[in-house]
XYZ file of C-alpha atoms in Angstrom:
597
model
C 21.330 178.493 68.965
C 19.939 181.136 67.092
C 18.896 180.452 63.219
C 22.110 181.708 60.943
C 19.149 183.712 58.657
C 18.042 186.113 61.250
C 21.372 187.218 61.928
C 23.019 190.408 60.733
C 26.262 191.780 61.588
C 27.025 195.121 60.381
C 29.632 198.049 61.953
C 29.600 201.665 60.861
C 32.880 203.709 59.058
C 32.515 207.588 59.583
C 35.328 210.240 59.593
C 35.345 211.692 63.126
C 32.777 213.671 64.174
C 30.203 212.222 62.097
C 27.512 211.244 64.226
C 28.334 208.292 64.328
C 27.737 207.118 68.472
C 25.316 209.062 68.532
C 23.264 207.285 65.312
C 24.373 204.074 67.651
C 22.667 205.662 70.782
C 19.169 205.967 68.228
C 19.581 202.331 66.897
C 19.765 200.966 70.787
C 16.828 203.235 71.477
C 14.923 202.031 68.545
C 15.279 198.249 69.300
C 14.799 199.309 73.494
C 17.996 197.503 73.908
C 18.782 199.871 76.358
C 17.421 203.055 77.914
C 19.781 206.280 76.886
C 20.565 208.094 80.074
C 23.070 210.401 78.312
C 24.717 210.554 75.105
C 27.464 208.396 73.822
C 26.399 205.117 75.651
C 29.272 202.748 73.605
C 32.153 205.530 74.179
C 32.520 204.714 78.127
C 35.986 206.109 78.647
C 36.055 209.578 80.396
C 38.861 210.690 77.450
C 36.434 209.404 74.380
C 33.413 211.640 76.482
C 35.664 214.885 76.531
C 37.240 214.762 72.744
C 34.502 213.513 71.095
C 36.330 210.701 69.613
C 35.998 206.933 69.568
C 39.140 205.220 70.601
C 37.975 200.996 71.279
C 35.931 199.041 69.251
C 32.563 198.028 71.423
C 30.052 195.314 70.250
C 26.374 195.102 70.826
C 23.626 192.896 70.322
C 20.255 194.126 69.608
C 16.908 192.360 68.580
C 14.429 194.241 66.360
C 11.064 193.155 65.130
C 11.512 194.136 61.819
C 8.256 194.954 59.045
C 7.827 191.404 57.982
C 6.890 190.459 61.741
C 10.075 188.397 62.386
C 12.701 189.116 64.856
C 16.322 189.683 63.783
C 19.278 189.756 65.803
C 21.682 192.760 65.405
C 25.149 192.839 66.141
C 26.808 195.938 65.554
C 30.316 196.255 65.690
C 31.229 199.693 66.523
C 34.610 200.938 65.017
C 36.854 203.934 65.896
C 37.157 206.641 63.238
C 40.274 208.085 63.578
C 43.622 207.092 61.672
C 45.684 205.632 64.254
C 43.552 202.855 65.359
C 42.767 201.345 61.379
C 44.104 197.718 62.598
C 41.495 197.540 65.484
C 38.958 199.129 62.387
C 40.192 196.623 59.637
C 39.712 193.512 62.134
C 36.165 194.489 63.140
C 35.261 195.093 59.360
C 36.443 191.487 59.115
C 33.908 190.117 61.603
C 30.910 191.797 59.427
C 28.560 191.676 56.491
C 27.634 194.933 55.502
C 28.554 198.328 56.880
C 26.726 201.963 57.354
C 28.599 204.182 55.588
C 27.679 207.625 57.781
C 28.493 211.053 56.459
C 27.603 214.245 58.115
C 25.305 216.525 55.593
C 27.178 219.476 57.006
C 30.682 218.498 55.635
C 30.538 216.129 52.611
C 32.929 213.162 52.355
C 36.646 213.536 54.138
C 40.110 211.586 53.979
C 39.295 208.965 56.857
C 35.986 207.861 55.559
C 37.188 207.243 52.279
C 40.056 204.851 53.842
C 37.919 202.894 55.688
C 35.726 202.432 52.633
C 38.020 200.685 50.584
C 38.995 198.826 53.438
C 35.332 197.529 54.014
C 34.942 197.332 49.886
C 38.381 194.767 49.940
C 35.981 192.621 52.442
C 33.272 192.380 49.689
C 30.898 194.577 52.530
C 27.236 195.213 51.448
C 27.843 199.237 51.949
C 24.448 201.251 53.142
C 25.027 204.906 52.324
C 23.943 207.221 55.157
C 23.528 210.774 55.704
C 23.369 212.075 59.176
C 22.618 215.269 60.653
C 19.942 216.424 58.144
C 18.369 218.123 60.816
C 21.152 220.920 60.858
C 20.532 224.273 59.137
C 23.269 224.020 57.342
C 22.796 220.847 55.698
C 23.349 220.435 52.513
C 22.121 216.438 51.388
C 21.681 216.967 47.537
C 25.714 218.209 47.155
C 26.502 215.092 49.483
C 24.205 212.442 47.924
C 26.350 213.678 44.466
C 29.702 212.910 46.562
C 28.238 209.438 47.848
C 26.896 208.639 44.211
C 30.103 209.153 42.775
C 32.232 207.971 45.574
C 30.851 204.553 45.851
C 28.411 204.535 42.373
C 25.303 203.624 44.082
C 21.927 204.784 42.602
C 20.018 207.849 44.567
C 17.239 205.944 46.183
C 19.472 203.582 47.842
C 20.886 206.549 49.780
C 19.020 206.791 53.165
C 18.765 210.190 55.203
C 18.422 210.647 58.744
C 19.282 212.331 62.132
C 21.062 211.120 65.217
C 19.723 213.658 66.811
C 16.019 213.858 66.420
C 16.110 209.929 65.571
C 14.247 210.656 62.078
C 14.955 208.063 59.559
C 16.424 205.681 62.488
C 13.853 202.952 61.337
C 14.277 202.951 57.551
C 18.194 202.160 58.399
C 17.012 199.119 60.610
C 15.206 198.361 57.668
C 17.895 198.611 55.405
C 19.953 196.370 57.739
C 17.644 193.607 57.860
C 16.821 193.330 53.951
C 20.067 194.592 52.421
C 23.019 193.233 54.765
C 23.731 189.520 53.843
C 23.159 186.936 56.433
C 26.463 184.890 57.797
C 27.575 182.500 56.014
C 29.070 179.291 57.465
C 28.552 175.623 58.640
C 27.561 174.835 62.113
C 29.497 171.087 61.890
C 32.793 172.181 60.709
C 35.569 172.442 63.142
C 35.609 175.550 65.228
C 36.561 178.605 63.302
C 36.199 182.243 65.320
C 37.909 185.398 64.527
C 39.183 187.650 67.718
C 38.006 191.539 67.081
C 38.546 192.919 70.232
C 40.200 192.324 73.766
C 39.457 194.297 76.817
C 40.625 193.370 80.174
C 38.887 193.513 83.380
C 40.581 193.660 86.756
C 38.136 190.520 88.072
C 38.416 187.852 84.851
C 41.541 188.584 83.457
C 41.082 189.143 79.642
C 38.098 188.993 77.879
C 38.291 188.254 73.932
C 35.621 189.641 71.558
C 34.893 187.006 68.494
C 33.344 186.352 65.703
C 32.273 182.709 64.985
C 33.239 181.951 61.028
C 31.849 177.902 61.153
C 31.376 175.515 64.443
C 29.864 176.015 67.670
C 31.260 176.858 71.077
C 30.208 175.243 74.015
C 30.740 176.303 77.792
C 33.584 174.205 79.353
C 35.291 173.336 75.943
C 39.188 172.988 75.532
C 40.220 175.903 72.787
C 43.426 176.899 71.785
C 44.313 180.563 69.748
C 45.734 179.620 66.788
C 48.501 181.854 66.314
C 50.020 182.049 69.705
C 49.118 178.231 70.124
C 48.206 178.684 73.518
C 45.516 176.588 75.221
C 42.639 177.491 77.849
C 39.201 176.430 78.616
C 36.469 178.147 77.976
C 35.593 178.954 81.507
C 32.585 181.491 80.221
C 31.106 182.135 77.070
C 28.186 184.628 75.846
C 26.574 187.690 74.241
C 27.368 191.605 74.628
C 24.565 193.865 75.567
C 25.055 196.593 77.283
C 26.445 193.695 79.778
C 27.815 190.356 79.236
C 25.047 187.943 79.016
C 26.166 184.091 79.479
C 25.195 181.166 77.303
C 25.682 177.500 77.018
C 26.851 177.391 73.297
C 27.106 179.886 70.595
C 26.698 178.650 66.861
C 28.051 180.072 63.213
C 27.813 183.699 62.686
C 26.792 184.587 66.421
C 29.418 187.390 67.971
C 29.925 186.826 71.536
C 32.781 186.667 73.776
C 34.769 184.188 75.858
C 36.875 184.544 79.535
C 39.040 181.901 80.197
C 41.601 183.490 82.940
C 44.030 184.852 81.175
C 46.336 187.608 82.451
C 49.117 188.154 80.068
C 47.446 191.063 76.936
C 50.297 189.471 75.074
C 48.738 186.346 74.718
C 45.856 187.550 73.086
C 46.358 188.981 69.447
C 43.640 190.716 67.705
C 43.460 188.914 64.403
C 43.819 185.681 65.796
C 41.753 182.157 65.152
C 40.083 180.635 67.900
C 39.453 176.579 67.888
C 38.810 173.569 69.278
C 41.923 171.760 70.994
C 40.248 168.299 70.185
C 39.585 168.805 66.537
C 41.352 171.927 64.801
C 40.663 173.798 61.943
C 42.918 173.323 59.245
C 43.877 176.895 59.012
C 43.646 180.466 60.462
C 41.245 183.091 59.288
C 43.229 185.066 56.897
C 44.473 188.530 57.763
C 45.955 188.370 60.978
C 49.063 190.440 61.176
C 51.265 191.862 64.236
C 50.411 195.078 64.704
C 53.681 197.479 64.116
C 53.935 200.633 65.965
C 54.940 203.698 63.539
C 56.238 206.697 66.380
C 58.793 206.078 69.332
C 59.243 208.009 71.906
C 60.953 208.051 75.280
C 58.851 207.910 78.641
C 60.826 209.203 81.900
C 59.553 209.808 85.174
C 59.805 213.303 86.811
C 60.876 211.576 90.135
C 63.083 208.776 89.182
C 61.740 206.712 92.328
C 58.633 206.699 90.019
C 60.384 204.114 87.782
C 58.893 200.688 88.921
C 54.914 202.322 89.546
C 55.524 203.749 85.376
C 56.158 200.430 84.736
C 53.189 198.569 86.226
C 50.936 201.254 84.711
C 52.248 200.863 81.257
C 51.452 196.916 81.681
C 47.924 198.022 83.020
C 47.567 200.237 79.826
C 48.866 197.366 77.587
C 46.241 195.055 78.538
C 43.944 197.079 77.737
C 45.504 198.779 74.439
C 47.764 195.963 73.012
C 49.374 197.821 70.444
C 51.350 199.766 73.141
C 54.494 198.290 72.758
C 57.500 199.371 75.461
C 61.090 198.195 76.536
C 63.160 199.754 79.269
C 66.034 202.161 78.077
C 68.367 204.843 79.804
C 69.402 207.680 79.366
C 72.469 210.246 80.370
C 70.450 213.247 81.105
C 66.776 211.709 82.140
C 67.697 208.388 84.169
C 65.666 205.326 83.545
C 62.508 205.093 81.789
C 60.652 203.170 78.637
C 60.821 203.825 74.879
C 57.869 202.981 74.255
C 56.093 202.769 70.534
C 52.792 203.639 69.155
C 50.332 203.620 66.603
C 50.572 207.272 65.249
C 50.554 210.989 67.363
C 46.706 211.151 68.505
C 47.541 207.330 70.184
C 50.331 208.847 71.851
C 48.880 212.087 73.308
C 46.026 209.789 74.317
C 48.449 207.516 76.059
C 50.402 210.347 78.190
C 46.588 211.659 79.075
C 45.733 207.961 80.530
C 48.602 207.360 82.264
C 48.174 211.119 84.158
C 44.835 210.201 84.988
C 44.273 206.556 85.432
C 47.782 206.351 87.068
C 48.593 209.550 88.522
C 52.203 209.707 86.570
C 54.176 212.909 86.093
C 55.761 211.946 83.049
C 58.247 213.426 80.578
C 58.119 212.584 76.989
C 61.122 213.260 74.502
C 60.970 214.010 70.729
C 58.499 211.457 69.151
C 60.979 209.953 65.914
C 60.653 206.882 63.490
C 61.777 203.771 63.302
C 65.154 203.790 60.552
C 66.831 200.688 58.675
C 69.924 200.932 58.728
C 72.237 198.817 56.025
C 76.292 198.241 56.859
C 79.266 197.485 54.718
C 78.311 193.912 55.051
C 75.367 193.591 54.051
C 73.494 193.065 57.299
C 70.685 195.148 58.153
C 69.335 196.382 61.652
C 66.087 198.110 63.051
C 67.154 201.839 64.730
C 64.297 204.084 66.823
C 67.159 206.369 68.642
C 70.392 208.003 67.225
C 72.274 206.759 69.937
C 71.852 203.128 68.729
C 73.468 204.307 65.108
C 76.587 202.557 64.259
C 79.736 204.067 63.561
C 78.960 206.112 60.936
C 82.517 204.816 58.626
C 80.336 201.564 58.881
C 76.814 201.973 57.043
C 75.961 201.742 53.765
C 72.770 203.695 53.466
C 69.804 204.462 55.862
C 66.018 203.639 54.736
C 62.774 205.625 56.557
C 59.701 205.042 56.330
C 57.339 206.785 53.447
C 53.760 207.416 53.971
C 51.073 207.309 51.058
C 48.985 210.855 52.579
C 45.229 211.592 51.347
C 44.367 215.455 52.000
C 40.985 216.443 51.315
C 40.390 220.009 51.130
C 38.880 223.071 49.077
C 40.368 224.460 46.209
C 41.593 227.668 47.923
C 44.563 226.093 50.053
C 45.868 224.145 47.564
C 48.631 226.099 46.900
C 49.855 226.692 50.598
C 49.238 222.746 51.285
C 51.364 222.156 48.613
C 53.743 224.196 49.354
C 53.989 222.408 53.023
C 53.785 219.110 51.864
C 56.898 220.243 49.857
C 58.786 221.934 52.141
C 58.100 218.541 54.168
C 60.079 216.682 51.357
C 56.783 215.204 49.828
C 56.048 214.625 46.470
C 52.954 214.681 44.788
C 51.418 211.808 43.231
C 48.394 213.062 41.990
C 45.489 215.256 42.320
C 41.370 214.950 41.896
C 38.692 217.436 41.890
C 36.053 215.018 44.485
C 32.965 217.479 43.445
C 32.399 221.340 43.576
C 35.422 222.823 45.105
C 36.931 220.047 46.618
C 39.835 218.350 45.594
C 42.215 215.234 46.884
C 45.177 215.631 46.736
C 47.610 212.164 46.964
C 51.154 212.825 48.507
C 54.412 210.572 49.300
C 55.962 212.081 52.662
C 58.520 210.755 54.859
C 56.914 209.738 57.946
C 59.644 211.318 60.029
C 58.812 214.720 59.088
C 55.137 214.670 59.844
C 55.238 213.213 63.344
C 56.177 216.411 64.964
C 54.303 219.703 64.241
C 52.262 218.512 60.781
C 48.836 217.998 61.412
C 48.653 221.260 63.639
C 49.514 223.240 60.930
C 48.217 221.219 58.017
C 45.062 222.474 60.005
C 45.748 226.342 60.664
C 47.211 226.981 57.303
C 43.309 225.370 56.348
C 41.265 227.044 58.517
C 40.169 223.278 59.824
C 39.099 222.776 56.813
C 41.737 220.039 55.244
C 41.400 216.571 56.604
C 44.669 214.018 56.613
C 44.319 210.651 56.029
C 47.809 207.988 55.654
C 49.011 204.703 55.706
C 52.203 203.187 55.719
C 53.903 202.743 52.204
C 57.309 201.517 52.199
C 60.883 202.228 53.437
C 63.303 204.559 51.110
C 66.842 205.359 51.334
C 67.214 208.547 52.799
C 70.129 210.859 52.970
C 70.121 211.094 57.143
C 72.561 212.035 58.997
C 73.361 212.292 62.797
C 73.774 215.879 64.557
C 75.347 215.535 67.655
C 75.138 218.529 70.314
C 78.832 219.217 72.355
C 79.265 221.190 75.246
C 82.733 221.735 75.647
C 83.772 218.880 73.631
C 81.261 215.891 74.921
C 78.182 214.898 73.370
C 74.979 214.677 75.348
C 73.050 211.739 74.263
C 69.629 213.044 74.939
C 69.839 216.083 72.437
C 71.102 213.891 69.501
C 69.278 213.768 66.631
C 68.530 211.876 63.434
C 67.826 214.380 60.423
C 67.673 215.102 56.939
C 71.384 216.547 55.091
C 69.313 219.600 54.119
C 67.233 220.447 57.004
C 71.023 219.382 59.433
C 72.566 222.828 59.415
C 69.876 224.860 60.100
C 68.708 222.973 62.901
C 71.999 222.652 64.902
C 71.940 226.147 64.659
C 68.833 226.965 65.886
C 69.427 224.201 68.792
C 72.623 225.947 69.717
C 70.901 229.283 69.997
C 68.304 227.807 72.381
C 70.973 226.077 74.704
C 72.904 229.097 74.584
C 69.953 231.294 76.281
C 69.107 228.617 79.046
C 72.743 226.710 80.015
C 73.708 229.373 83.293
C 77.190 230.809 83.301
C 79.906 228.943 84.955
C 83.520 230.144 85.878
C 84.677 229.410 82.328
C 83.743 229.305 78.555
C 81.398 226.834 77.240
C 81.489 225.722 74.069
C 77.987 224.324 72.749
C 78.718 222.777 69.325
C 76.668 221.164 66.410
C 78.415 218.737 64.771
C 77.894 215.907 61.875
C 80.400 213.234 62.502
C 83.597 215.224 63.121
C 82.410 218.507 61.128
C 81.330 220.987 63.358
C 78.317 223.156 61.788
C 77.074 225.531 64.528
C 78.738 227.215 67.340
C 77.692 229.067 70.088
C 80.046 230.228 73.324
C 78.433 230.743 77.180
C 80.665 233.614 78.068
C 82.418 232.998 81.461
C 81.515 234.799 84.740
C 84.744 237.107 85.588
C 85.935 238.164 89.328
C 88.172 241.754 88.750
C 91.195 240.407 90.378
C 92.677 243.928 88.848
C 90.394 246.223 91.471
C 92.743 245.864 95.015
C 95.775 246.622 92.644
C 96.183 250.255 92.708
C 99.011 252.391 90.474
C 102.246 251.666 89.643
C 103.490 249.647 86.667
C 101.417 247.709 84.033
C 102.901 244.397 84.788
C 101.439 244.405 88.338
C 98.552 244.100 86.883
C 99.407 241.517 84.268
C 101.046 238.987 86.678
C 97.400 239.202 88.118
C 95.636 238.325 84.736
C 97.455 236.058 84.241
C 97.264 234.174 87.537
C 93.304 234.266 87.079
C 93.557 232.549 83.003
C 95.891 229.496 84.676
C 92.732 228.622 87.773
C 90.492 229.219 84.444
C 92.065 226.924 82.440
C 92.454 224.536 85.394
C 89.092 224.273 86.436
C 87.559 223.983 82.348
C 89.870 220.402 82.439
C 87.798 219.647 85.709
C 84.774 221.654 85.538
C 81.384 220.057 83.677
C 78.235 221.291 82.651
C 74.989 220.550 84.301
C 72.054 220.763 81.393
C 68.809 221.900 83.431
C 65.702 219.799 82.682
C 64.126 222.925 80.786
C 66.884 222.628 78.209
C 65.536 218.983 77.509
C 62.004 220.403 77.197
C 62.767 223.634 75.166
C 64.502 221.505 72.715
C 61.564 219.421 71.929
C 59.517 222.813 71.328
C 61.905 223.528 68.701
C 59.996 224.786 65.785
């Protein structure tokens, strides 16, 4: 049992690409919690080595002797930056006291810090403002330390500098840990009260949970049940997280440790949820806990359709490990079985396909990410769509509703005008603008989420040189003028080429989508029609000219209606074999279509 004063437990926010695992690399260093063989010791996963980017929460405990000769224990909660994962972020803010807010002195204050902020401000956080990299040429701390000052109105001393790299100023931010982060607060005699951060799962003990302890104690062997799934399990093995899993016999109030009790299902465990004691409950849960709700669906097919049953083991491997991977099995005309499967946001689904290639060897194919639409009938009843072929007749609804984001865009004053004019062309609407300090300015849109999923952030980032960083949450749902463009060749709809989209944007598209199919359906015998159409108004056409035998060339001379009879004996097998004939869509169609610009 540790004492509940000489604990601290503090994570860091940072945009991405902050410094911010490698400031946690220094702080290990510093309290020789571990040796550093290479860089990035907390981002173990080959993909968060490669991009750079943090994509689980880890936990470690360190001890540090701190100036006033007593030992402190550490826990530091380490958080990914990056948009898509802000549950996992807003869970582990719960589990601390005080945060490091890091900012690189090479680019100032950007969109995702400034979420994760408020989010750590709304959990009354004791903030420590940092700036990292101070080492670089380029640096420029006093323009910064203005942002910070008027970002979070803390005076100018209170603003620590240091460097991740060289480790300068490493100590003054243990320091500032120690005397400036409150301790826990809690009572070791109430019933059990512990907060779940984090789940990862090993392939030996089943899932491990990650926890917080609010009030109680935990012993080894006790009878615990999870609050909000109200399932039951015995705490086979409780302890600490170094840079292994240490065991104990009991952890008390405000310790962070972690607990394996055999289970195998991820869906069992909920981050967010309230562990306690079987025998003698808590009255209620630790507020907060919500399901998490993917925001992007898309469809997951296997190249070789035999492929079907080892896509879906991996996806279950993935999902105990990621549990906001959510995926049901659907079909489809043109792609055979496979999974729609939902996720958090576009970087959580690129970094999905990339696991399963390499963790799981799967050739997959994924088809046009799209949003989740209510749709309203007649009736009043109201139902959840994430693919146009689930629409109702449309004679039937009422209105559709998508999803609206609330965007933050930071970015200098010289793009504003051709971010605007995307954001606008995007259907957005601005809400407001701010000049942050010097040049910079924030600028606060309302955008359907639909629109952004596809191409957005690529060229939200070349029309800014890289400068303009995107930032959004989840607002509400608005009714929408949608409607559904259906693609016809020769009269039948092809399921997998349906789309939902805006009345504006409809025409243009089936156009351009006819124009692509056009240049990669091959010729048959006879004509094929490929058709855009909105309900029973058709809106685009293109026609696949038909390959032609000269019947005409073995009929030499003599009168004109020789050759006629011919003609005409040819348009009778054509128009025969259209009533039979059908049209195989190569896979490349499928593909091109989702590179529509």
């Amino acid at each position: 049992m540790e004492n509940i004063n000489k604990i601290r437990n503090f994570c860091i926010i940072a945009h991405i690409d902050h410094g911010k695992s490698t400031l946690a690399d220094r702080l290990l260093e510093k309290t020789q919690t571990i040796k550093i063989t290479e860089g990035q010791m907390l981002d173990d996963m080959d993909l968060e080595r490669e991009r750079g980017i943090t994509i689980k929460s880890h936990a470690i405990q360190m001890e540090y002797k701190a100036n006033d000769g007593q030992t402190y224990i550490l826990n530091l909660i380490d958080t990914p930056g990056h948009v898509d994962f802000s549950y996992e972020v807003s869970r582990s803010i719960a589990a601390c006291e005080g945060a490091l807010l890091v900012v690189d002195a090479t680019q100032g204050v950007q969109a995702q810090t400034i979420s994760n902020l408020y989010m750590a401000i709304e959990h009354d956080l004791e903030i420590i403002p940092v700036i990292n990299k101070i080492d670089m040429p380029s640096a420029m701390p006093e323009e910064v330390e203005d942002e910070i000052v008027d970002l979070i109105g803390c005076k100018r001393e209170e603003i620590l500098r240091a460097s991740g790299k060289t480790g300068e100023g490493v100590e003054d931010v243990l320091e500032a840990v120690v005397n400036r982060v409150p301790h826990p607060e809690g009572d070791n005699k109430a019933p059990l009260q512990a907060l779940i951060f984090d789940s990862v799962f090993n392939s030996f003990r089943g899932i491990i949970a990650y926890f917080k302890i609010e009030n109680g104690t935990i012993r080894k062997g006790d009878k615990v049940k999870f609050f909000n799934t109200g399932m039951e399990y015995d705490a086979d093995e409780i302890g600490v997280l170094k840079m292994d899993m240490i065991a104990r016999n009991e952890l008390g109030t405000g310790e962070v440790g972690y607990i394996i009790s055999g289970i195998k299902n991820a869906t069992e465990v909920k981050v967010g949820d309230t562990i306690t004691h079987v025998a003698r409950p808590c009255e209620k849960a630790i507020a907060g806990f919500q399901e998490v709700k993917p925001m992007v669906f898309a469809g997951v097919y296997p190249i070789d359709p035999s492929d079907y049953e080892n896509l879906r083991a991996s996806l279950e491997k993935l999902q105990l490990n990621d549990a906001s991977l959510t995926f049901m099995p659907e079909s489809s005309v043109a792609l055979g079985f496979g999974f729609r499967c939902g996720f958090l946001g576009l970087l959580h689904m690129e970094i999905i396909q990339e696991r399963l290639d390499r963790e799981f060897n799967m050739d997959v194919i994924t088809t046009v990410p799209n949003v989740s639409y209510m749709v309203y009938d007649k009736q009043g009843g109201e139902k959840e769509v994430h693919n146009p072929s689930g629409l109702p007749d449309p004679t039937m609804i009422d209105h559709i509703e998508e999803p609206y984001i609330r965007a933050t865009i930071i970015t200098s004053c010289d793009y504003i005008g051709p971010i605007m004019k995307l954001c606008l062309d995007k259907r957005g609407e601005l809400i407001k603008q701010e000049y942050v300090s010097g040049n910079r300015v924030e600028l606060h849109f309302m955008l359907p989420l639909g629109e952004i999923v596809i191409d957005f952030y690529d060229k939200l980032k070349s029309i800014s040189k890289g400068y303009a960083s995107f930032d959004y949450h989840i607002d509400s749902f608005r009714p929408s003028d949608l409607v559904k463009l259906d693609i016809l060749l020769n009269g039948e709809p092809v399921d997998a080429l349906s789309t939902l989209t805006h009345r504006e944007n409809a025409v243009a598209f089936g156009r351009r989508m006819c124009e692509k199919l056009k240049d990669l359906i091959p010729r048959q015998q006879f004509d094929i029609a490929i058709q855009a159409a909105i309900g029973a108004k058709i809106v685009a056409r293109e026609t696949i000219k038909q390959v032609r035998k000269d019947v005409t060339a073995k009929c030499y001379g003599g009168d004109v209606s020789r050759k006629r009879k011919l003609l005409e004996k040819q348009k009778k097998g054509k128009k025969r074999m259209k009533q039979i004939g059908n049209v195989e869509v190569p896979q490349k169609a499928f593909l091109a279509v989702l590179k529509l610009d």
